[in-house]
Amino acid sequence: MAHDHGFHPVRVTRVIDETADARTYALDAPFSYRAGQFLTFKACGTLRSYSMSSSPDTDTELRTTVKRVPGGLVSNWMLDNLRPGDLVEVTRPAGAFCLRETAAPLVAFCGGSGITPIASLVKSALATTERRVRVLAADRDGDSVIFGDELADLAGRHPGRFEIERHLDAERGLVTGDRVRAFTGADQDADFYICGPAPFMDLVESTLLSLGVEEGRIFIERFAAADEAPAGPEKEGTVTISQGGKKKTVPQRAGETLLQSARRAGLVPPFSCEAGNCATCMAQVTEGEAKMRVNNALEDDEVAEGWVLTCQGEPTTEHVTVVYED
Ligand code: FES
């Protein structure tokens, strides 16, 4: 059985102004979640995912923090309209940007509102483990800093275990590879968490890899769909898609997702984020196998039953059949 990936109405109980363009929303949501996970909101005819800034281990409220972005349809609507008492539609918490069972230090790099899931992870790591935790938080300027007092207070309460270094672009310019190397220091065996604007995340990731940090120790939260490479030429094999009583078969193409194959077959399959976060595009593989590039939405037992995010799934066998639920 597929799990509940539907939308649920939840009430906003509190709105906290963090900065001139960032607000935290406390929600009366009866969900359990893990530090670092996100909710997907349905608003303005589209979907957007926002991370929890609260920790399930230290906070009684479930809170998510949203920053205004130029042209941001949902974030701007939330900041301009959402008030205590309002209902919003959200999915259950999802995401794999979570703590691992390890004693390794935790080193995080965040930019702007990327501090949201990092704050959640830091609070849980300090409350439930003995791990050392270090964060380099980059912001445009002092007025843009989110959770400044809360995290400084946490550092004061965990001397020797938690350190947060603030980097203000207005004073020091953008974070550079040298800055990432210097902050990493001798902690190359840490687990690294990265969240922020795409160029920032790319820079931190490539610098860590150049330092010899294992890929499996680097965790990155990306909500936007990665730029899609065009599909390659046709190759051996077929993809068969069943949707809404229609069944179509097309030849496989190198690098093409099942969602792209379904569109090429003339179907109109469901989708939203195209980043592996929302499960709107899920379908069940009933013949053959497919591998997902990113999966932030399906549970292990769903994957074991053959469910796949078609926006992320590529065939790994010669013939693949996927069936969308009606
Ligand atoms: S469209 Fe959101 S996971 Fe595929």
Short mmCIF file of C-alpha atoms and ligand atoms in Angstrom, two decimals:
data_model
loop_
_atom_site.label_atom_id
_atom_site.label_comp_id
_atom_site.label_asym_id
_atom_site.label_seq_id
_atom_site.Cartn_x
_atom_site.Cartn_y
_atom_site.Cartn_z
CA MET A 1 0.00 0.00 0.00
CA ALA A 2 1.27 3.46 -0.82
CA HIS A 3 1.48 5.75 2.21
CA ASP A 4 -0.46 8.94 2.68
CA HIS A 5 1.02 11.53 0.30
CA GLY A 6 -2.15 13.58 0.21
CA PHE A 7 -2.75 17.10 1.48
CA HIS A 8 -4.15 17.89 4.92
CA PRO A 9 -5.62 21.16 6.18
CA VAL A 10 -3.68 22.46 9.19
CA ARG A 11 -4.15 25.67 11.14
CA VAL A 12 -1.55 28.40 11.63
CA THR A 13 -1.38 29.03 15.38
CA ARG A 14 1.39 31.62 15.57
CA VAL A 15 3.38 33.83 13.23
CA ILE A 16 6.82 35.06 14.31
CA ASP A 17 8.64 37.86 12.49
CA GLU A 18 12.27 36.73 12.17
CA THR A 19 13.58 39.48 9.89
CA ALA A 20 12.01 42.04 7.54
CA ASP A 21 11.54 39.29 4.95
CA ALA A 22 11.38 36.01 6.89
CA ARG A 23 8.63 34.63 9.09
CA THR A 24 8.15 31.48 11.11
CA TYR A 25 4.75 29.76 11.07
CA ALA A 26 3.74 27.49 13.94
CA LEU A 27 1.23 24.91 12.73
CA ASP A 28 -1.31 22.83 14.59
CA ALA A 29 -0.22 19.76 12.64
CA PRO A 30 -0.56 16.32 14.23
CA PHE A 31 2.48 14.94 12.42
CA SER A 32 5.57 13.24 13.76
CA TYR A 33 8.72 14.22 11.90
CA ARG A 34 12.49 14.01 11.93
CA ALA A 35 14.83 16.96 12.28
CA GLY A 36 15.71 18.30 8.82
CA GLN A 37 12.46 17.25 7.12
CA PHE A 38 10.07 19.50 5.21
CA LEU A 39 6.38 20.00 4.50
CA THR A 40 5.04 20.58 1.01
CA PHE A 41 2.44 23.37 0.86
CA LYS A 42 -0.29 23.64 -1.75
CA ALA A 43 -1.07 27.30 -2.45
CA CYS A 44 -1.54 29.65 -5.39
CA GLY A 45 -2.22 26.64 -7.63
CA THR A 46 1.23 25.18 -7.09
CA LEU A 47 3.38 23.30 -4.55
CA ARG A 48 6.41 24.42 -2.56
CA SER A 49 8.41 22.62 0.11
CA TYR A 50 9.59 24.39 3.28
CA SER A 51 11.74 22.85 5.99
CA MET A 52 10.85 22.70 9.64
CA SER A 53 12.93 25.05 11.78
CA SER A 54 11.67 23.36 14.93
CA SER A 55 13.14 20.16 16.33
CA PRO A 56 10.91 17.24 17.32
CA ASP A 57 13.33 16.67 20.21
CA THR A 58 13.31 20.15 21.75
CA ASP A 59 10.24 22.05 20.50
CA THR A 60 6.59 21.42 21.31
CA GLU A 61 5.32 23.27 18.23
CA LEU A 62 5.93 22.24 14.64
CA ARG A 63 7.33 25.36 12.97
CA THR A 64 8.43 26.16 9.44
CA THR A 65 10.32 29.28 8.41
CA VAL A 66 9.82 30.99 5.07
CA LYS A 67 11.79 33.80 3.47
CA ARG A 68 10.53 36.15 0.78
CA VAL A 69 12.28 35.60 -2.55
CA PRO A 70 11.99 37.77 -5.67
CA GLY A 71 9.14 36.36 -7.76
CA GLY A 72 8.49 33.62 -5.16
CA LEU A 73 4.83 32.81 -5.74
CA VAL A 74 4.09 30.83 -2.58
CA SER A 75 6.66 32.34 -0.20
CA ASN A 76 5.50 35.87 -0.99
CA TRP A 77 1.85 34.87 -0.70
CA MET A 78 2.53 33.32 2.71
CA LEU A 79 4.38 36.36 4.01
CA ASP A 80 1.74 38.77 2.73
CA ASN A 81 -1.39 36.81 3.67
CA LEU A 82 -0.97 34.04 6.21
CA ARG A 83 -2.23 34.94 9.69
CA PRO A 84 -2.89 32.99 12.90
CA GLY A 85 -6.12 31.02 12.52
CA ASP A 86 -5.75 30.51 8.76
CA LEU A 87 -5.80 27.03 7.26
CA VAL A 88 -3.12 25.82 4.88
CA GLU A 89 -2.88 22.55 2.98
CA VAL A 90 0.27 20.52 3.56
CA THR A 91 1.57 17.00 3.04
CA ARG A 92 2.97 14.90 5.85
CA PRO A 93 6.64 15.67 6.63
CA ALA A 94 9.12 14.11 4.23
CA GLY A 95 12.77 14.30 3.30
CA ALA A 96 16.07 12.54 3.90
CA PHE A 97 18.16 15.55 5.04
CA CYS A 98 18.32 13.98 8.48
CA LEU A 99 20.81 12.91 11.14
CA ARG A 100 22.55 9.57 10.79
CA GLU A 101 23.36 7.19 13.62
CA THR A 102 26.98 8.24 14.11
CA ALA A 103 29.31 9.81 16.64
CA ALA A 104 31.06 11.85 13.92
CA PRO A 105 31.06 15.64 14.30
CA LEU A 106 28.37 17.53 12.39
CA VAL A 107 29.61 20.42 10.25
CA ALA A 108 27.00 22.53 8.44
CA PHE A 109 27.24 25.26 5.82
CA CYS A 110 24.12 27.33 5.22
CA GLY A 111 23.24 30.42 3.25
CA GLY A 112 20.24 32.68 3.97
CA SER A 113 17.07 30.73 4.76
CA GLY A 114 19.10 27.53 4.34
CA ILE A 115 19.58 27.86 8.08
CA THR A 116 16.03 26.56 8.57
CA PRO A 117 16.68 22.78 8.41
CA ILE A 118 20.16 23.29 9.87
CA ALA A 119 18.64 24.86 13.01
CA SER A 120 16.39 21.81 13.37
CA LEU A 121 19.33 19.39 12.93
CA VAL A 122 21.55 21.32 15.35
CA LYS A 123 18.92 21.31 18.10
CA SER A 124 18.28 17.57 17.71
CA ALA A 125 21.99 16.68 17.51
CA LEU A 126 22.74 18.63 20.69
CA ALA A 127 19.74 17.20 22.54
CA THR A 128 20.03 13.55 21.55
CA THR A 129 23.75 12.90 20.92
CA GLU A 130 27.19 13.80 22.25
CA ARG A 131 28.38 14.98 18.83
CA ARG A 132 30.33 18.18 18.26
CA VAL A 133 28.42 20.59 16.02
CA ARG A 134 29.81 23.50 13.97
CA VAL A 135 27.92 25.80 11.60
CA LEU A 136 29.12 28.39 9.11
CA ALA A 137 26.07 30.56 8.40
CA ALA A 138 26.32 33.04 5.52
CA ASP A 139 23.92 35.97 5.17
CA ARG A 140 23.71 39.08 3.04
CA ASP A 141 24.08 41.43 6.03
CA GLY A 142 23.34 41.66 9.73
CA ASP A 143 19.65 42.49 9.17
CA SER A 144 19.18 39.24 7.20
CA VAL A 145 20.35 36.92 9.98
CA ILE A 146 17.66 34.40 11.00
CA PHE A 147 17.70 32.72 14.46
CA GLY A 148 20.65 34.93 15.52
CA ASP A 149 19.74 35.03 19.23
CA GLU A 150 18.38 31.48 19.43
CA LEU A 151 21.53 29.87 18.03
CA ALA A 152 23.89 32.17 19.94
CA ASP A 153 22.04 31.19 23.10
CA LEU A 154 22.40 27.52 22.20
CA ALA A 155 26.15 27.99 21.66
CA GLY A 156 26.36 29.61 25.09
CA ARG A 157 24.62 26.63 26.66
CA HIS A 158 26.88 24.08 24.90
CA PRO A 159 30.42 25.48 25.23
CA GLY A 160 32.97 23.26 23.52
CA ARG A 161 30.25 21.33 21.68
CA PHE A 162 28.47 23.87 19.51
CA GLU A 163 30.02 26.73 17.59
CA ILE A 164 28.33 28.99 15.03
CA GLU A 165 30.31 31.35 12.84
CA ARG A 166 28.44 34.12 11.04
CA HIS A 167 29.64 35.25 7.62
CA LEU A 168 28.18 38.53 6.33
CA ASP A 169 28.60 39.02 2.58
CA ALA A 170 28.32 42.80 3.03
CA GLU A 171 31.50 42.76 5.12
CA ARG A 172 33.55 39.90 3.66
CA GLY A 173 32.17 39.25 0.17
CA LEU A 174 30.67 35.91 -0.86
CA VAL A 175 31.90 32.72 0.78
CA THR A 176 34.90 31.33 -1.12
CA GLY A 177 36.47 27.91 -1.41
CA ASP A 178 39.28 29.09 0.91
CA ARG A 179 36.72 30.02 3.54
CA VAL A 180 35.10 26.57 3.27
CA ARG A 181 38.51 24.88 3.53
CA ALA A 182 39.48 26.97 6.55
CA PHE A 183 36.19 26.28 8.35
CA THR A 184 36.39 22.55 7.64
CA GLY A 185 39.87 22.45 9.17
CA ALA A 186 40.68 19.05 10.60
CA ASP A 187 37.03 17.89 10.62
CA GLN A 188 37.25 16.04 7.30
CA ASP A 189 35.65 12.95 8.84
CA ALA A 190 32.54 14.87 9.90
CA ASP A 191 29.08 14.51 8.40
CA PHE A 192 28.53 17.66 6.30
CA TYR A 193 25.13 19.30 5.78
CA ILE A 194 24.68 22.00 3.14
CA CYS A 195 21.62 24.15 2.45
CA GLY A 196 21.36 27.51 0.71
CA PRO A 197 21.34 29.08 -2.76
CA ALA A 198 22.43 26.69 -5.53
CA PRO A 199 25.79 28.38 -6.33
CA PHE A 200 26.65 28.37 -2.60
CA MET A 201 25.82 24.67 -2.28
CA ASP A 202 27.79 23.82 -5.44
CA LEU A 203 30.84 25.71 -4.14
CA VAL A 204 30.76 24.06 -0.71
CA GLU A 205 30.20 20.59 -2.18
CA SER A 206 33.00 20.85 -4.75
CA THR A 207 35.39 22.25 -2.14
CA LEU A 208 34.64 19.44 0.30
CA LEU A 209 35.11 16.85 -2.43
CA SER A 210 38.44 18.46 -3.40
CA LEU A 211 39.49 18.08 0.25
CA GLY A 212 38.86 14.35 -0.04
CA VAL A 213 35.62 14.26 1.96
CA GLU A 214 33.68 11.10 1.06
CA GLU A 215 30.58 11.75 -1.04
CA GLY A 216 28.49 9.68 1.36
CA ARG A 217 29.27 12.12 4.18
CA ILE A 218 27.88 15.13 2.32
CA PHE A 219 24.14 15.82 2.65
CA ILE A 220 22.57 18.52 0.50
CA GLU A 221 19.02 19.88 0.58
CA ARG A 222 17.89 20.99 -2.86
CA PHE A 223 14.27 21.99 -3.38
CA ALA A 224 14.50 23.27 -6.94
CA ALA A 225 14.57 20.83 -9.82
CA ALA A 226 18.07 20.44 -11.19
CA ASP A 227 18.56 21.65 -14.73
CA GLU A 228 17.42 18.81 -16.91
CA ALA A 229 19.80 17.47 -19.51
CA PRO A 230 17.99 16.71 -22.77
CA ALA A 231 17.29 13.01 -23.26
CA GLY A 232 19.75 11.14 -25.46
CA PRO A 233 19.09 8.96 -28.51
CA GLU A 234 16.74 5.99 -28.56
CA LYS A 235 18.18 2.73 -27.27
CA GLU A 236 17.17 -0.90 -26.86
CA GLY A 237 14.07 -1.45 -24.79
CA THR A 238 10.65 0.03 -24.15
CA VAL A 239 8.69 1.94 -21.56
CA THR A 240 4.99 1.15 -21.25
CA ILE A 241 2.81 3.56 -19.31
CA SER A 242 -0.77 2.98 -18.14
CA GLN A 243 -2.74 6.00 -17.06
CA GLY A 244 -6.46 6.67 -16.85
CA GLY A 245 -7.43 3.66 -18.98
CA LYS A 246 -4.83 4.45 -21.68
CA LYS A 247 -1.77 2.31 -22.32
CA LYS A 248 1.14 3.56 -24.45
CA THR A 249 4.54 2.11 -25.28
CA VAL A 250 7.56 4.13 -26.45
CA PRO A 251 11.19 3.16 -27.11
CA GLN A 252 13.57 3.97 -24.27
CA ARG A 253 15.87 7.00 -24.57
CA ALA A 254 19.16 7.39 -22.73
CA GLY A 255 18.82 9.67 -19.70
CA GLU A 256 15.04 10.02 -19.99
CA THR A 257 12.85 9.80 -16.90
CA LEU A 258 9.63 7.81 -16.83
CA LEU A 259 7.71 11.08 -16.58
CA GLN A 260 9.38 12.35 -19.76
CA SER A 261 8.64 9.04 -21.49
CA ALA A 262 4.98 9.33 -20.47
CA ARG A 263 4.78 12.83 -21.93
CA ARG A 264 6.53 11.70 -25.11
CA ALA A 265 3.93 8.95 -25.37
CA GLY A 266 1.23 11.63 -25.52
CA LEU A 267 -0.10 11.13 -22.00
CA VAL A 268 -0.66 13.90 -19.46
CA PRO A 269 0.84 12.43 -16.28
CA PRO A 270 0.57 14.18 -12.89
CA PHE A 271 3.60 16.10 -11.62
CA SER A 272 4.49 19.14 -9.58
CA CYS A 273 7.96 19.73 -8.11
CA GLU A 274 9.94 17.54 -10.54
CA ALA A 275 12.60 17.46 -7.83
CA GLY A 276 11.70 14.23 -6.02
CA ASN A 277 10.01 15.97 -3.09
CA CYS A 278 6.24 15.84 -3.45
CA ALA A 279 5.22 12.35 -4.74
CA THR A 280 2.58 13.88 -7.04
CA CYS A 281 4.14 11.93 -9.92
CA MET A 282 4.29 8.51 -8.23
CA ALA A 283 3.37 5.37 -10.14
CA GLN A 284 3.97 1.66 -9.64
CA VAL A 285 6.45 -0.34 -11.67
CA THR A 286 4.70 -3.59 -12.57
CA GLU A 287 7.32 -4.96 -14.98
CA GLY A 288 11.09 -4.43 -14.97
CA GLU A 289 12.93 -1.97 -12.73
CA ALA A 290 13.70 1.73 -12.49
CA LYS A 291 16.19 3.69 -10.39
CA MET A 292 15.41 7.08 -8.87
CA ARG A 293 17.98 9.89 -9.04
CA VAL A 294 16.49 11.57 -5.94
CA ASN A 295 13.86 10.28 -3.54
CA ASN A 296 12.77 12.62 -0.77
CA ALA A 297 9.18 11.43 -0.71
CA LEU A 298 8.71 7.65 -0.79
CA GLU A 299 9.29 5.33 2.17
CA ASP A 300 11.47 2.21 1.86
CA ASP A 301 8.46 -0.13 1.94
CA GLU A 302 6.81 1.80 -0.90
CA VAL A 303 9.96 1.53 -2.99
CA ALA A 304 10.09 -2.19 -2.18
CA GLU A 305 6.53 -2.48 -3.53
CA GLY A 306 7.61 -0.92 -6.81
CA TRP A 307 6.41 2.66 -6.29
CA VAL A 308 8.58 5.17 -8.06
CA LEU A 309 8.75 8.94 -8.45
CA THR A 310 8.40 9.06 -12.21
CA CYS A 311 10.09 12.49 -12.39
CA GLN A 312 13.21 10.83 -10.96
CA GLY A 313 12.96 7.25 -12.25
CA GLU A 314 15.00 5.93 -15.15
CA PRO A 315 14.60 2.37 -16.52
CA THR A 316 17.35 -0.05 -15.56
CA THR A 317 15.91 -3.05 -17.40
CA GLU A 318 15.11 -3.48 -21.07
CA HIS A 319 11.35 -3.37 -20.62
CA VAL A 320 9.61 -1.33 -17.95
CA THR A 321 5.89 -0.91 -17.32
CA VAL A 322 4.55 1.74 -14.94
CA VAL A 323 0.96 2.21 -13.84
CA TYR A 324 -0.40 5.50 -12.51
CA GLU A 325 -3.17 5.15 -9.92
CA ASP A 326 -6.52 6.55 -11.02
S1 FES B 1 6.82 15.73 -9.31
FE1 FES B 1 7.30 15.95 -7.18
S2 FES B 1 8.32 14.08 -6.75
FE2 FES B 1 7.95 13.97 -8.87
#
